[in-house]
Amino acid sequence: INFKMYKKEFANSNLKSLITTQGNFLIKLGILKRAEIISKNIQFSKKADIFYRIKRLIDAKYMGSLFKVLFVSKFKNNFNLGFK
């Protein structure tokens, strides 16, 4: 997907757009903190499994940079959770 082209088209339509990687998005939403919370009182093997799966989602070597997240809104909207 040509995200730069989409970003330009959104700007031409007076829309604000932000693009980030899946890894950055999930980290900024707090996936690591949530994993710590849910894995507090569980067996080590299950905890390791949770963190292994999260690593696959956020690590740039795996899916973290493979997928992108696109946010589009009106310029007046200041919502940007997970992007900044």
Short mmCIF file of C-alpha atoms in Angstrom, two decimals:
data_model
loop_
_atom_site.label_atom_id
_atom_site.label_comp_id
_atom_site.label_asym_id
_atom_site.label_seq_id
_atom_site.Cartn_x
_atom_site.Cartn_y
_atom_site.Cartn_z
CA ILE A 1 0.00 0.00 0.00
CA ASN A 2 1.30 3.43 -0.91
CA PHE A 3 0.70 5.23 2.39
CA LYS A 4 2.34 8.44 1.15
CA MET A 5 -0.22 8.66 -1.64
CA TYR A 6 -3.07 8.13 0.83
CA LYS A 7 -1.59 10.71 3.19
CA LYS A 8 -1.43 13.24 0.33
CA GLU A 9 -5.04 12.52 -0.69
CA PHE A 10 -6.25 12.88 2.88
CA ALA A 11 -4.44 16.23 3.18
CA ASN A 12 -6.09 17.39 -0.06
CA SER A 13 -9.44 16.50 1.52
CA ASN A 14 -8.67 18.53 4.66
CA LEU A 15 -8.12 15.41 6.75
CA LYS A 16 -5.30 14.75 9.18
CA SER A 17 -3.61 11.36 8.87
CA LEU A 18 -1.00 9.62 10.96
CA ILE A 19 0.83 6.42 10.09
CA THR A 20 2.81 4.18 12.41
CA THR A 21 3.94 0.59 12.61
CA GLN A 22 1.91 -2.07 14.35
CA GLY A 23 4.72 -2.48 16.89
CA ASN A 24 4.84 1.20 17.84
CA PHE A 25 1.07 1.39 17.97
CA LEU A 26 0.71 -1.58 20.32
CA ILE A 27 3.56 -0.43 22.56
CA LYS A 28 2.05 3.05 22.88
CA LEU A 29 -1.31 1.50 23.74
CA GLY A 30 0.40 -0.32 26.61
CA ILE A 31 0.57 -3.94 25.43
CA LEU A 32 3.68 -4.65 27.53
CA LYS A 33 2.16 -3.25 30.72
CA ARG A 34 -1.02 -5.22 30.12
CA ALA A 35 0.99 -8.39 29.58
CA GLU A 36 2.75 -7.82 32.90
CA ILE A 37 -0.59 -7.41 34.65
CA ILE A 38 -2.21 -10.54 33.22
CA SER A 39 0.88 -12.68 33.73
CA LYS A 40 1.49 -11.73 37.35
CA ASN A 41 0.24 -14.92 39.01
CA ILE A 42 0.56 -17.56 36.31
CA GLN A 43 3.03 -20.34 35.59
CA PHE A 44 6.34 -19.35 34.04
CA SER A 45 5.63 -21.38 30.88
CA LYS A 46 2.36 -19.53 30.27
CA LYS A 47 4.02 -16.19 31.01
CA ALA A 48 6.81 -16.99 28.55
CA ASP A 49 4.20 -17.91 25.93
CA ILE A 50 2.40 -14.58 26.37
CA PHE A 51 5.61 -12.57 25.98
CA TYR A 52 6.73 -14.68 23.01
CA ARG A 53 3.45 -13.93 21.24
CA ILE A 54 3.72 -10.24 22.06
CA LYS A 55 7.27 -10.17 20.73
CA ARG A 56 5.98 -11.54 17.42
CA LEU A 57 3.41 -8.72 17.29
CA ILE A 58 5.73 -5.83 18.15
CA ASP A 59 9.27 -6.82 17.11
CA ALA A 60 10.47 -5.21 13.87
CA LYS A 61 11.95 -8.55 12.79
CA TYR A 62 8.50 -10.14 12.86
CA MET A 63 5.12 -8.41 12.47
CA GLY A 64 6.01 -5.15 14.26
CA SER A 65 7.10 -3.30 11.14
CA LEU A 66 5.40 -5.52 8.58
CA PHE A 67 1.97 -4.04 9.27
CA LYS A 68 1.03 -0.37 9.51
CA VAL A 69 -1.74 1.44 11.33
CA LEU A 70 -3.42 4.44 9.68
CA PHE A 71 -5.36 7.08 11.60
CA VAL A 72 -7.50 9.61 9.73
CA SER A 73 -9.55 12.41 11.28
CA LYS A 74 -10.70 15.95 10.79
CA PHE A 75 -8.00 18.53 11.54
CA LYS A 76 -9.97 19.79 14.54
CA ASN A 77 -9.80 16.36 16.18
CA ASN A 78 -6.82 16.06 18.54
CA PHE A 79 -7.26 12.36 19.28
CA ASN A 80 -4.07 10.44 18.52
CA LEU A 81 -3.89 7.61 21.06
CA GLY A 82 -1.24 5.15 20.01
CA PHE A 83 0.36 7.45 17.45
CA LYS A 84 2.34 10.02 19.45
#
